[in-house]
Amino acid sequence: MNTEQDAGIRKGRGRPKTFDRESALDKALELFWRHGYEGTSLADLVEATGAKAPTLYAEFTNKEGMFRAAVDRYTEKFARQSEAALICPESCVASGVENYFRSTAACFTDGKKPGGCFFICTSSTLSADSTEVAEMLRNRHSNQEQHLLTFLQARQAAGELDANTSVSALAAYLCCLLQGMSVRAREGATRAELDTLIDTLMLQWPVLSRLGC
């Protein structure tokens, strides 16, 4: 073996693996989802992702930075799926709401990840010291309600809801129901059990859609 070949082999050995950011975030997301923000340590993240601590610091700055990135990852992977079901232009307002809830129930109980909503599960375990993280999660909750409100306002403007319906009250009610479904899923409720709640919601829809009239 000549010197050039030997040098090439030595160079190939020990070449660092490329950091897979998305794979690391998926593993971090599940860890935060299962144990909460404060219940997850940097050592846990290092073990779960297989990356060294300096690599994680270089990519995310600190644990909070990685949590914020995991929040964005959750929104990208799961929350937008339900939102797409809601705003489908081919669906009437009732079907849009039902599709949104069915899609969310499927996400909450698919068995491949921790049950319930990532935002709700992690915010419920925060201490008073995690004010910035808590504020970020509150904003995410507000965004969910705002998204529902925007959808209902658009359908009201199109004449699908009575002009006197309080769409803000309806959006707030729907968000409360979603939060309750998340808690039930976290406690082990099945997809069928959540679907029963959605069946009840849709039976009540004719009355709910006239709130404030």
mmCIF file of C-alpha atoms in Angstrom:
data_model
loop_
_atom_site.group_PDB
_atom_site.id
_atom_site.type_symbol
_atom_site.label_atom_id
_atom_site.label_comp_id
_atom_site.label_asym_id
_atom_site.label_seq_id
_atom_site.Cartn_x
_atom_site.Cartn_y
_atom_site.Cartn_z
ATOM 1 C CA MET A 1 0.000 0.000 0.000
ATOM 2 C CA ASN A 2 1.460 3.342 -0.960
ATOM 3 C CA THR A 3 1.660 6.391 1.270
ATOM 4 C CA GLU A 4 -1.217 8.194 -0.482
ATOM 5 C CA GLN A 5 -3.608 5.225 -0.014
ATOM 6 C CA ASP A 6 -2.592 4.854 3.637
ATOM 7 C CA ALA A 7 -3.247 8.535 4.272
ATOM 8 C CA GLY A 8 -6.684 8.233 2.667
ATOM 9 C CA ILE A 9 -7.653 5.343 4.938
ATOM 10 C CA ARG A 10 -6.472 7.197 8.044
ATOM 11 C CA LYS A 11 -8.460 10.239 6.983
ATOM 12 C CA GLY A 12 -11.619 8.152 6.436
ATOM 13 C CA ARG A 13 -11.394 6.615 9.880
ATOM 14 C CA GLY A 14 -12.729 8.852 12.599
ATOM 15 C CA ARG A 15 -14.618 11.105 10.215
ATOM 16 C CA PRO A 16 -17.418 12.609 12.360
ATOM 17 C CA LYS A 17 -20.986 11.651 11.601
ATOM 18 C CA THR A 18 -23.173 14.341 10.093
ATOM 19 C CA PHE A 19 -25.584 15.784 12.647
ATOM 20 C CA ASP A 20 -29.165 14.973 11.636
ATOM 21 C CA ARG A 21 -31.114 17.922 13.006
ATOM 22 C CA GLU A 22 -34.602 16.646 12.173
ATOM 23 C CA SER A 23 -33.947 13.213 13.658
ATOM 24 C CA ALA A 24 -32.554 14.813 16.821
ATOM 25 C CA LEU A 25 -35.591 17.094 17.101
ATOM 26 C CA ASP A 26 -37.990 14.183 16.686
ATOM 27 C CA LYS A 27 -36.287 12.379 19.574
ATOM 28 C CA ALA A 28 -36.159 15.519 21.705
ATOM 29 C CA LEU A 29 -39.816 16.239 20.950
ATOM 30 C CA GLU A 30 -40.896 12.832 22.217
ATOM 31 C CA LEU A 31 -38.755 13.219 25.321
ATOM 32 C CA PHE A 32 -40.194 16.645 26.181
ATOM 33 C CA TRP A 33 -43.686 15.396 25.353
ATOM 34 C CA ARG A 34 -43.344 12.417 27.693
ATOM 35 C CA HIS A 35 -41.498 14.007 30.618
ATOM 36 C CA GLY A 36 -42.139 17.751 30.274
ATOM 37 C CA TYR A 37 -39.704 20.604 29.884
ATOM 38 C CA GLU A 38 -38.379 20.575 33.426
ATOM 39 C CA GLY A 39 -38.410 16.793 33.674
ATOM 40 C CA THR A 40 -36.015 16.506 30.724
ATOM 41 C CA SER A 41 -32.318 17.167 31.328
ATOM 42 C CA LEU A 42 -29.534 17.884 28.890
ATOM 43 C CA ALA A 43 -28.111 14.455 29.746
ATOM 44 C CA ASP A 44 -31.445 12.906 28.721
ATOM 45 C CA LEU A 45 -31.321 14.788 25.414
ATOM 46 C CA VAL A 46 -27.729 13.698 24.752
ATOM 47 C CA GLU A 47 -28.654 10.075 25.389
ATOM 48 C CA ALA A 48 -31.835 10.198 23.295
ATOM 49 C CA THR A 49 -30.359 12.016 20.292
ATOM 50 C CA GLY A 50 -26.958 10.325 20.305
ATOM 51 C CA ALA A 51 -25.337 13.735 19.834
ATOM 52 C CA LYS A 52 -22.668 15.151 22.101
ATOM 53 C CA ALA A 53 -23.528 18.073 24.384
ATOM 54 C CA PRO A 54 -21.266 20.540 22.483
ATOM 55 C CA THR A 55 -23.083 19.628 19.247
ATOM 56 C CA LEU A 56 -26.478 20.330 20.814
ATOM 57 C CA TYR A 57 -25.233 23.595 22.298
ATOM 58 C CA ALA A 58 -23.823 24.667 18.936
ATOM 59 C CA GLU A 59 -27.115 23.908 17.190
ATOM 60 C CA PHE A 60 -29.652 25.074 19.799
ATOM 61 C CA THR A 61 -27.663 27.196 22.337
ATOM 62 C CA ASN A 62 -29.253 25.541 25.400
ATOM 63 C CA LYS A 63 -32.097 23.285 26.539
ATOM 64 C CA GLU A 64 -34.667 26.039 26.109
ATOM 65 C CA GLY A 65 -33.490 26.600 22.550
ATOM 66 C CA MET A 66 -33.937 22.922 21.797
ATOM 67 C CA PHE A 67 -37.387 22.964 23.380
ATOM 68 C CA ARG A 68 -38.424 25.918 21.231
ATOM 69 C CA ALA A 69 -37.200 24.070 18.150
ATOM 70 C CA ALA A 70 -39.159 20.991 19.267
ATOM 71 C CA VAL A 71 -42.295 23.152 19.583
ATOM 72 C CA ASP A 72 -41.837 24.272 15.974
ATOM 73 C CA ARG A 73 -41.273 20.658 14.943
ATOM 74 C CA TYR A 74 -44.542 19.623 16.605
ATOM 75 C CA THR A 75 -46.412 22.394 14.800
ATOM 76 C CA GLU A 76 -44.887 21.355 11.480
ATOM 77 C CA LYS A 77 -45.560 17.629 11.891
ATOM 78 C CA PHE A 78 -48.878 17.431 13.702
ATOM 79 C CA ALA A 79 -50.733 20.685 14.324
ATOM 80 C CA ARG A 80 -50.812 21.697 10.657
ATOM 81 C CA GLN A 81 -52.412 18.378 9.698
ATOM 82 C CA SER A 82 -55.460 19.179 11.818
ATOM 83 C CA GLU A 83 -55.544 22.766 10.588
ATOM 84 C CA ALA A 84 -55.608 21.533 6.986
ATOM 85 C CA ALA A 85 -58.623 19.348 7.823
ATOM 86 C CA LEU A 86 -60.388 22.370 9.303
ATOM 87 C CA ILE A 87 -59.996 24.768 6.403
ATOM 88 C CA CYS A 88 -60.778 22.338 3.564
ATOM 89 C CA PRO A 89 -62.814 24.552 1.189
ATOM 90 C CA GLU A 90 -64.960 21.615 0.028
ATOM 91 C CA SER A 91 -66.345 21.116 3.560
ATOM 92 C CA CYS A 92 -69.208 23.017 5.150
ATOM 93 C CA VAL A 93 -68.550 24.645 8.531
ATOM 94 C CA ALA A 94 -69.894 21.667 10.510
ATOM 95 C CA SER A 95 -67.843 19.176 8.489
ATOM 96 C CA GLY A 96 -64.760 21.356 8.869
ATOM 97 C CA VAL A 97 -65.094 21.366 12.650
ATOM 98 C CA GLU A 98 -65.773 17.624 12.756
ATOM 99 C CA ASN A 99 -62.813 16.814 10.489
ATOM 100 C CA TYR A 100 -60.584 19.004 12.650
ATOM 101 C CA PHE A 101 -61.621 17.218 15.836
ATOM 102 C CA ARG A 102 -61.375 13.742 14.302
ATOM 103 C CA SER A 103 -57.894 14.483 12.975
ATOM 104 C CA THR A 104 -56.844 15.857 16.358
ATOM 105 C CA ALA A 105 -58.244 12.805 18.170
ATOM 106 C CA ALA A 106 -56.247 10.548 15.845
ATOM 107 C CA CYS A 107 -53.085 12.506 16.650
ATOM 108 C CA PHE A 108 -53.757 12.374 20.397
ATOM 109 C CA THR A 109 -54.175 8.575 20.436
ATOM 110 C CA ASP A 110 -52.094 7.078 17.625
ATOM 111 C CA GLY A 111 -49.934 5.098 20.074
ATOM 112 C CA LYS A 112 -46.674 5.967 18.314
ATOM 113 C CA LYS A 113 -46.006 8.941 20.580
ATOM 114 C CA PRO A 114 -47.162 10.163 24.003
ATOM 115 C CA GLY A 115 -50.898 10.739 24.283
ATOM 116 C CA GLY A 116 -52.534 14.153 24.175
ATOM 117 C CA CYS A 117 -51.420 17.536 22.906
ATOM 118 C CA PHE A 118 -47.728 18.381 23.242
ATOM 119 C CA PHE A 119 -48.494 22.018 24.144
ATOM 120 C CA ILE A 120 -51.027 21.140 26.821
ATOM 121 C CA CYS A 121 -49.021 18.256 28.285
ATOM 122 C CA THR A 122 -45.841 20.289 28.658
ATOM 123 C CA SER A 123 -47.479 23.492 29.913
ATOM 124 C CA SER A 124 -49.317 21.647 32.694
ATOM 125 C CA THR A 125 -46.053 20.488 34.291
ATOM 126 C CA LEU A 126 -44.202 23.824 34.346
ATOM 127 C CA SER A 127 -43.176 25.504 37.580
ATOM 128 C CA ALA A 128 -43.432 29.218 38.258
ATOM 129 C CA ASP A 129 -39.730 29.603 37.399
ATOM 130 C CA SER A 130 -40.184 28.733 33.718
ATOM 131 C CA THR A 131 -41.925 31.981 32.841
ATOM 132 C CA GLU A 132 -40.565 32.436 29.310
ATOM 133 C CA VAL A 133 -41.368 28.868 28.296
ATOM 134 C CA ALA A 134 -44.828 29.172 29.864
ATOM 135 C CA GLU A 135 -45.485 32.390 27.957
ATOM 136 C CA MET A 136 -44.461 30.765 24.683
ATOM 137 C CA LEU A 137 -46.851 27.859 25.267
ATOM 138 C CA ARG A 138 -49.680 30.234 26.210
ATOM 139 C CA ASN A 139 -49.120 32.017 22.923
ATOM 140 C CA ARG A 140 -49.363 28.702 21.083
ATOM 141 C CA HIS A 141 -52.668 27.987 22.833
ATOM 142 C CA SER A 142 -53.896 31.435 21.840
ATOM 143 C CA ASN A 143 -52.848 30.791 18.253
ATOM 144 C CA GLN A 144 -54.955 27.620 18.196
ATOM 145 C CA GLU A 145 -58.021 29.507 19.396
ATOM 146 C CA GLN A 146 -57.315 32.332 16.957
ATOM 147 C CA HIS A 147 -57.087 29.849 14.103
ATOM 148 C CA LEU A 148 -60.505 28.451 15.006
ATOM 149 C CA LEU A 149 -61.895 31.962 15.356
ATOM 150 C CA THR A 150 -60.577 33.003 11.940
ATOM 151 C CA PHE A 151 -62.169 29.928 10.372
ATOM 152 C CA LEU A 152 -65.533 30.598 12.040
ATOM 153 C CA GLN A 153 -65.451 34.290 11.115
ATOM 154 C CA ALA A 154 -64.806 33.412 7.469
ATOM 155 C CA ARG A 155 -67.688 30.933 7.407
ATOM 156 C CA GLN A 156 -69.934 33.434 9.162
ATOM 157 C CA ALA A 157 -69.092 36.030 6.532
ATOM 158 C CA ALA A 158 -69.971 33.439 3.871
ATOM 159 C CA GLY A 159 -73.398 32.973 5.461
ATOM 160 C CA GLU A 160 -72.815 29.505 6.911
ATOM 161 C CA LEU A 161 -73.279 30.758 10.492
ATOM 162 C CA ASP A 162 -75.974 33.104 11.765
ATOM 163 C CA ALA A 163 -74.768 36.707 11.782
ATOM 164 C CA ASN A 164 -75.647 36.953 15.482
ATOM 165 C CA THR A 165 -73.632 33.890 16.511
ATOM 166 C CA SER A 166 -70.833 34.750 18.936
ATOM 167 C CA VAL A 167 -67.988 33.078 17.060
ATOM 168 C CA SER A 168 -65.486 34.161 19.728
ATOM 169 C CA ALA A 169 -67.447 32.278 22.403
ATOM 170 C CA LEU A 170 -67.767 29.283 20.082
ATOM 171 C CA ALA A 171 -64.015 29.229 19.370
ATOM 172 C CA ALA A 172 -63.257 29.425 23.104
ATOM 173 C CA TYR A 173 -65.656 26.546 23.800
ATOM 174 C CA LEU A 174 -64.107 24.373 21.093
ATOM 175 C CA CYS A 175 -60.622 25.026 22.484
ATOM 176 C CA CYS A 176 -61.747 23.981 25.962
ATOM 177 C CA LEU A 177 -63.106 20.747 24.512
ATOM 178 C CA LEU A 178 -59.804 20.095 22.732
ATOM 179 C CA GLN A 179 -57.919 20.606 25.993
ATOM 180 C CA GLY A 180 -60.233 18.169 27.763
ATOM 181 C CA MET A 181 -59.672 15.605 25.006
ATOM 182 C CA SER A 182 -55.918 16.035 25.440
ATOM 183 C CA VAL A 183 -56.155 15.335 29.167
ATOM 184 C CA ARG A 184 -58.302 12.263 28.560
ATOM 185 C CA ALA A 185 -55.859 10.961 25.938
ATOM 186 C CA ARG A 186 -52.935 11.540 28.281
ATOM 187 C CA GLU A 187 -54.754 9.442 30.866
ATOM 188 C CA GLY A 188 -55.155 6.609 28.360
ATOM 189 C CA ALA A 189 -58.432 7.283 26.526
ATOM 190 C CA THR A 190 -58.704 5.483 23.197
ATOM 191 C CA ARG A 191 -59.526 6.926 19.787
ATOM 192 C CA ALA A 192 -62.998 5.387 20.049
ATOM 193 C CA GLU A 193 -63.614 7.116 23.392
ATOM 194 C CA LEU A 194 -62.582 10.488 21.979
ATOM 195 C CA ASP A 195 -64.718 9.887 18.901
ATOM 196 C CA THR A 196 -67.705 9.432 21.205
ATOM 197 C CA LEU A 197 -67.061 12.914 22.614
ATOM 198 C CA ILE A 198 -66.901 14.277 19.070
ATOM 199 C CA ASP A 199 -70.175 12.522 18.241
ATOM 200 C CA THR A 200 -71.731 14.398 21.167
ATOM 201 C CA LEU A 201 -70.216 17.669 19.963
ATOM 202 C CA MET A 202 -71.723 17.260 16.527
ATOM 203 C CA LEU A 203 -75.130 16.391 17.960
ATOM 204 C CA GLN A 204 -74.942 19.691 19.855
ATOM 205 C CA TRP A 205 -73.629 21.644 16.858
ATOM 206 C CA PRO A 206 -76.990 23.081 15.736
ATOM 207 C CA VAL A 207 -77.331 24.730 19.177
ATOM 208 C CA LEU A 208 -73.647 25.618 19.597
ATOM 209 C CA SER A 209 -73.512 27.282 16.193
ATOM 210 C CA ARG A 210 -76.171 29.735 17.372
ATOM 211 C CA LEU A 211 -74.426 30.809 20.603
ATOM 212 C CA GLY A 212 -75.366 34.367 21.448
ATOM 213 C CA CYS A 213 -78.286 34.536 19.003
#
